[in-house]
mmCIF file of C-alpha atoms in Angstrom:
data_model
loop_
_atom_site.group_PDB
_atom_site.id
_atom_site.type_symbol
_atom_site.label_atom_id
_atom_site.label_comp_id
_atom_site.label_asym_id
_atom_site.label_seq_id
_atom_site.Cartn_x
_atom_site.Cartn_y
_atom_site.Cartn_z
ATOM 1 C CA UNK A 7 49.014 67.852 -88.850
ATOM 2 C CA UNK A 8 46.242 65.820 -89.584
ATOM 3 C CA UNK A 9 43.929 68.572 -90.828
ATOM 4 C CA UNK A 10 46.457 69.581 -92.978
ATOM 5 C CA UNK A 11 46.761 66.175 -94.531
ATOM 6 C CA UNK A 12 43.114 66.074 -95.094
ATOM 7 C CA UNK A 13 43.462 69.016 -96.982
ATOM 8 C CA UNK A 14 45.708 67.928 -99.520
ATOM 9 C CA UNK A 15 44.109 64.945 -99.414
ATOM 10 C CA UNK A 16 46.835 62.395 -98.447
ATOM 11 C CA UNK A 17 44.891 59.077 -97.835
ATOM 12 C CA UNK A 18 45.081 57.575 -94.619
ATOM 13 C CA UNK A 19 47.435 55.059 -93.936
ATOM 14 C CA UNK A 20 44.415 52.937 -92.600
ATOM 15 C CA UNK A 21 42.506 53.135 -95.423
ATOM 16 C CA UNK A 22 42.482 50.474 -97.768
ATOM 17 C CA UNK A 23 43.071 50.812 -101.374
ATOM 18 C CA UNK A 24 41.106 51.011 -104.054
ATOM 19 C CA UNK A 25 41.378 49.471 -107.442
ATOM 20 C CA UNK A 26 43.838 51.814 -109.654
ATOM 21 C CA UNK A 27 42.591 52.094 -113.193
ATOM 22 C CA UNK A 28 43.983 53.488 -116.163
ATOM 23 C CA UNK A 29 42.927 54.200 -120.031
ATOM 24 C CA UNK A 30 44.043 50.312 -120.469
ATOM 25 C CA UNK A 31 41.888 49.455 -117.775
ATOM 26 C CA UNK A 32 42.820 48.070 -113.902
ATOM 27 C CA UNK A 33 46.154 48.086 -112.636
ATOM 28 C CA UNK A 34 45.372 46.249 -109.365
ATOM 29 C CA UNK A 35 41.883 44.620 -108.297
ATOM 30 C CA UNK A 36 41.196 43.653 -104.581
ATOM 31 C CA UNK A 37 41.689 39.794 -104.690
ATOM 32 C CA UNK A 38 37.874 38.438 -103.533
ATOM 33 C CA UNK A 39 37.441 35.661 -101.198
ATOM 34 C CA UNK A 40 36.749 32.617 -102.744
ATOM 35 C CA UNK A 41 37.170 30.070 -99.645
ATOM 36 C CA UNK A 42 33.581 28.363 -99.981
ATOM 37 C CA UNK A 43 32.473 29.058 -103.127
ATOM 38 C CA UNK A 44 31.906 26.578 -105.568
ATOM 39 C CA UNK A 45 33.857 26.080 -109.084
ATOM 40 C CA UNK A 46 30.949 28.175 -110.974
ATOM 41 C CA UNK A 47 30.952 30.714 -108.302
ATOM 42 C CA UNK A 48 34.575 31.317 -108.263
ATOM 43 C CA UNK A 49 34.732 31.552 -111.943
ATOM 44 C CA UNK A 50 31.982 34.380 -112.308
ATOM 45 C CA UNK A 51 33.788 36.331 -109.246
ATOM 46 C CA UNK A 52 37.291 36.084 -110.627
ATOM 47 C CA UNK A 53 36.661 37.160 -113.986
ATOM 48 C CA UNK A 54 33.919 40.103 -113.060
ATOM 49 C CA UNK A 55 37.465 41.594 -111.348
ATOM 50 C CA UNK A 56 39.118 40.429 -114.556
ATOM 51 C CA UNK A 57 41.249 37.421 -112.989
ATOM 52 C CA UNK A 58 42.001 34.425 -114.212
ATOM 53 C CA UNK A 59 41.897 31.718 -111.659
ATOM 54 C CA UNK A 60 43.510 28.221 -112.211
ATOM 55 C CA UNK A 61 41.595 25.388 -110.065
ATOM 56 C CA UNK A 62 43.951 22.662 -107.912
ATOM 57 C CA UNK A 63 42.322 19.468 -107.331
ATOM 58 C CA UNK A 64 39.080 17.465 -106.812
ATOM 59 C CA UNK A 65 36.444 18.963 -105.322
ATOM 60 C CA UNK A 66 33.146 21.102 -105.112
ATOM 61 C CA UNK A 67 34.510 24.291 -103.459
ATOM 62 C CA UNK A 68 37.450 26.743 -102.620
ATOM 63 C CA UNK A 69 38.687 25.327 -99.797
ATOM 64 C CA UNK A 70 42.529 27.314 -100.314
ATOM 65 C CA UNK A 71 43.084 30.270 -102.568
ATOM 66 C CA UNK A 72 46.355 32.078 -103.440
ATOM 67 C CA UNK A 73 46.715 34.908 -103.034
ATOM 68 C CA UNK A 74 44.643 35.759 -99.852
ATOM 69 C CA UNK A 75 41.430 37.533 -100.069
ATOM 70 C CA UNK A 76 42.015 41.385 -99.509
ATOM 71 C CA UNK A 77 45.718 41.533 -101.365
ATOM 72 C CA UNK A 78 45.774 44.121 -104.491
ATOM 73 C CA UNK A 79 46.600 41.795 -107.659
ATOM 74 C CA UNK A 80 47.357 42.903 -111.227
ATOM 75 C CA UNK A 81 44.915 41.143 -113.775
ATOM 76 C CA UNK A 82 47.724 39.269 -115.244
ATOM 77 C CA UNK A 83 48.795 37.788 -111.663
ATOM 78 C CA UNK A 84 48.134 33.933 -111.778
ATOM 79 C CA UNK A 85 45.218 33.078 -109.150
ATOM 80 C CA UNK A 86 44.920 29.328 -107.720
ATOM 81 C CA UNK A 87 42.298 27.985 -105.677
ATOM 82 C CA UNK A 88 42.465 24.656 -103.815
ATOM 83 C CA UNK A 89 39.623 22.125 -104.187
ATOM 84 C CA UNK A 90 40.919 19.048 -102.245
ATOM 85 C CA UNK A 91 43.179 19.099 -99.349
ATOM 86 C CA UNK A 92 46.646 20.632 -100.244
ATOM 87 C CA UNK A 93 48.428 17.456 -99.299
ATOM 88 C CA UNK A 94 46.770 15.500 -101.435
ATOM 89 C CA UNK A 95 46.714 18.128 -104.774
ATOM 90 C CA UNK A 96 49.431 16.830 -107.525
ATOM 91 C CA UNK A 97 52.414 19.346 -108.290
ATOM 92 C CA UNK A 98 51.415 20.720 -111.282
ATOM 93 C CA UNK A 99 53.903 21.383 -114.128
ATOM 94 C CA UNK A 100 56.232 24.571 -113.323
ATOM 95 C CA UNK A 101 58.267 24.289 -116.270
ATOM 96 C CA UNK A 102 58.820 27.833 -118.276
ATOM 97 C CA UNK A 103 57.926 29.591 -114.593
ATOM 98 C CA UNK A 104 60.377 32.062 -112.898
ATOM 99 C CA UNK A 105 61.544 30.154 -109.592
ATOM 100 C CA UNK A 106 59.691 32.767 -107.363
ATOM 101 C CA UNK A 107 56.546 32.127 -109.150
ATOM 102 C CA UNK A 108 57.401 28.472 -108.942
ATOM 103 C CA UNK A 109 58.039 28.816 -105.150
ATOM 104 C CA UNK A 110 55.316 30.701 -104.965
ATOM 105 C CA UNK A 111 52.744 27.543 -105.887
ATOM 106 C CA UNK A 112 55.589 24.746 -104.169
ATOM 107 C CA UNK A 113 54.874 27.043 -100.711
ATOM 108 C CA UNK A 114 51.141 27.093 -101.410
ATOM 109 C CA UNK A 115 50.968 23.246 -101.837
ATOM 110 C CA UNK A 116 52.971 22.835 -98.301
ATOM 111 C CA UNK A 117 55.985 21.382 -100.417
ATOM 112 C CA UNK A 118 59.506 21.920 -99.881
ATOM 113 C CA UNK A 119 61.772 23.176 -102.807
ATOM 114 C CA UNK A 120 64.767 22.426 -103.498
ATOM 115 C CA UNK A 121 66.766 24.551 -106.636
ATOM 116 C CA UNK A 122 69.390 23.842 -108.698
ATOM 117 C CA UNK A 123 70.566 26.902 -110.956
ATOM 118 C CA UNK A 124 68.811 30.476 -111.238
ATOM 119 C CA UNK A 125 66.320 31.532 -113.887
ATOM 120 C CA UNK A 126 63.281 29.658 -115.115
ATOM 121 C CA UNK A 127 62.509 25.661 -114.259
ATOM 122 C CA UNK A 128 63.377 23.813 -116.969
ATOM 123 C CA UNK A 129 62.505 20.659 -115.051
ATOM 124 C CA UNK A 130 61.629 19.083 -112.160
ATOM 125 C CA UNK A 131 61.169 16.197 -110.129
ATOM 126 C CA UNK A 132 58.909 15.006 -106.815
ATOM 127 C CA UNK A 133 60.267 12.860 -103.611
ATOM 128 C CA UNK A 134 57.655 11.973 -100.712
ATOM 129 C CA UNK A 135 54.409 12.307 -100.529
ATOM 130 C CA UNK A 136 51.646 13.835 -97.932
ATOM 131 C CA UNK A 137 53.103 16.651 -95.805
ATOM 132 C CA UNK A 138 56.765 15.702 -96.463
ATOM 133 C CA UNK A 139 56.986 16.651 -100.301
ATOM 134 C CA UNK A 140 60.226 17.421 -101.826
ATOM 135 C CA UNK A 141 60.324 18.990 -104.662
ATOM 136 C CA UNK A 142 63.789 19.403 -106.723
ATOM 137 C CA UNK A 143 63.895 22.525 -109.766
ATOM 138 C CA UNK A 144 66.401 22.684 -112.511
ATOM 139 C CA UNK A 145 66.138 26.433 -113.001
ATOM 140 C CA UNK A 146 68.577 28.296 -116.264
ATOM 141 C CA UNK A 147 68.372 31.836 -117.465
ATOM 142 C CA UNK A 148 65.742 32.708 -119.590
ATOM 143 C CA UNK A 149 68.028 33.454 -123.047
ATOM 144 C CA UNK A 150 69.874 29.290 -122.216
ATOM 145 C CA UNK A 151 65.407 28.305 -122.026
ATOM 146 C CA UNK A 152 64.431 29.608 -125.302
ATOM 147 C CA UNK A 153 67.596 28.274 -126.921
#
C-alpha cells in the first residue's frame, strides 16, 4: 500500500505542509515563531512571509503570538503578538469584527466573553481586571452594521 502511494505521490500524512502558491501569490504561509524576538525582528519576519502582524502592549519582545508558530495562515489572517504580560494588555477595540474573530483575540488576552446578538460587535464593554476580565459584545448582522 505504501509503495503504491509513493507512486502516485500522495503526501504523507506526517509530512508537513508547504506554503500553497498560486498566480496571485501564497495561499497559506507557515506562521514563524516570533516568541523572543524583538518589535524590529518580528516586523521583518512577518512581512518576508507577507503577514501583517499587529503588536499588544509594552514591551521589547514577543513574549505571546497568535496564531502559534507552525499553523498554515492566509496572508490576509490578522497576526498579534504580545509584548507585556496578557493580563495586563488593554482590550483593544473589536468593533466592525465578526464575533469569532473577536473571540478569537478576547481568548488570546485570557478574557471571558460574554455576547449579546449574532453578527459583527457593534460595541462593547469591560468588567474586572487582571485574570478575571469580562468582556460583554453587542454583536448585529452585518447588512443592520452598515446601515
Amino acid at each position: 500500500m505504501y509503495q503504491t502511494l509513493k507512486y502516485l505521490q500522495v503526501p504523507s500524512s506526517n509530512s508537513k505542509p508547504a506554503n500553497t502558491e498560486d498566480q496571485n501569490g501564497p495561499l497559506t504561509v507557515t506562521m514563524p515563531d516570533l516568541n523572543g524576538k524583538t518589535v524590529p525582528e518580528a516586523k521583518k519576519i512577518t512581512e518576508e512571509q507577507g503577514l501583517n502582524v499587529t503588536f499588544l502592549g509594552e514591551g521589547d519582545k514577543v513574549q505571546k503570538q497568535l496564531p502559534d508558530p507552525g499553523v498554515q495562515v492566509q496572508p490576509s489572517q490578522r497576526i498579534y503578538a504580545a509584548l507585556s504580560p496578557i493580563d495586563n494588555i488593554a482590550v483593544p477595540d473589536l468593533k466592525g469584527l465578526s464575533f469569532r474573530e473577536a473571540a478569537e483575540i478576547a481568548s488570546f488576552l485570557n478574557v471571558k466573553v460574554i455576547p449579546k446578538g449574532e453578527g459583527f460587535v457593534v460595541s462593547q464593554s469591560l468588567e474586572g481586571e487582571g485574570t478575571t476580565r469580562i468582556l460583554k459584545l453587542k454583536l448585529q448582522p452585518l447588512t443592520q452594521v452598515k446601515q
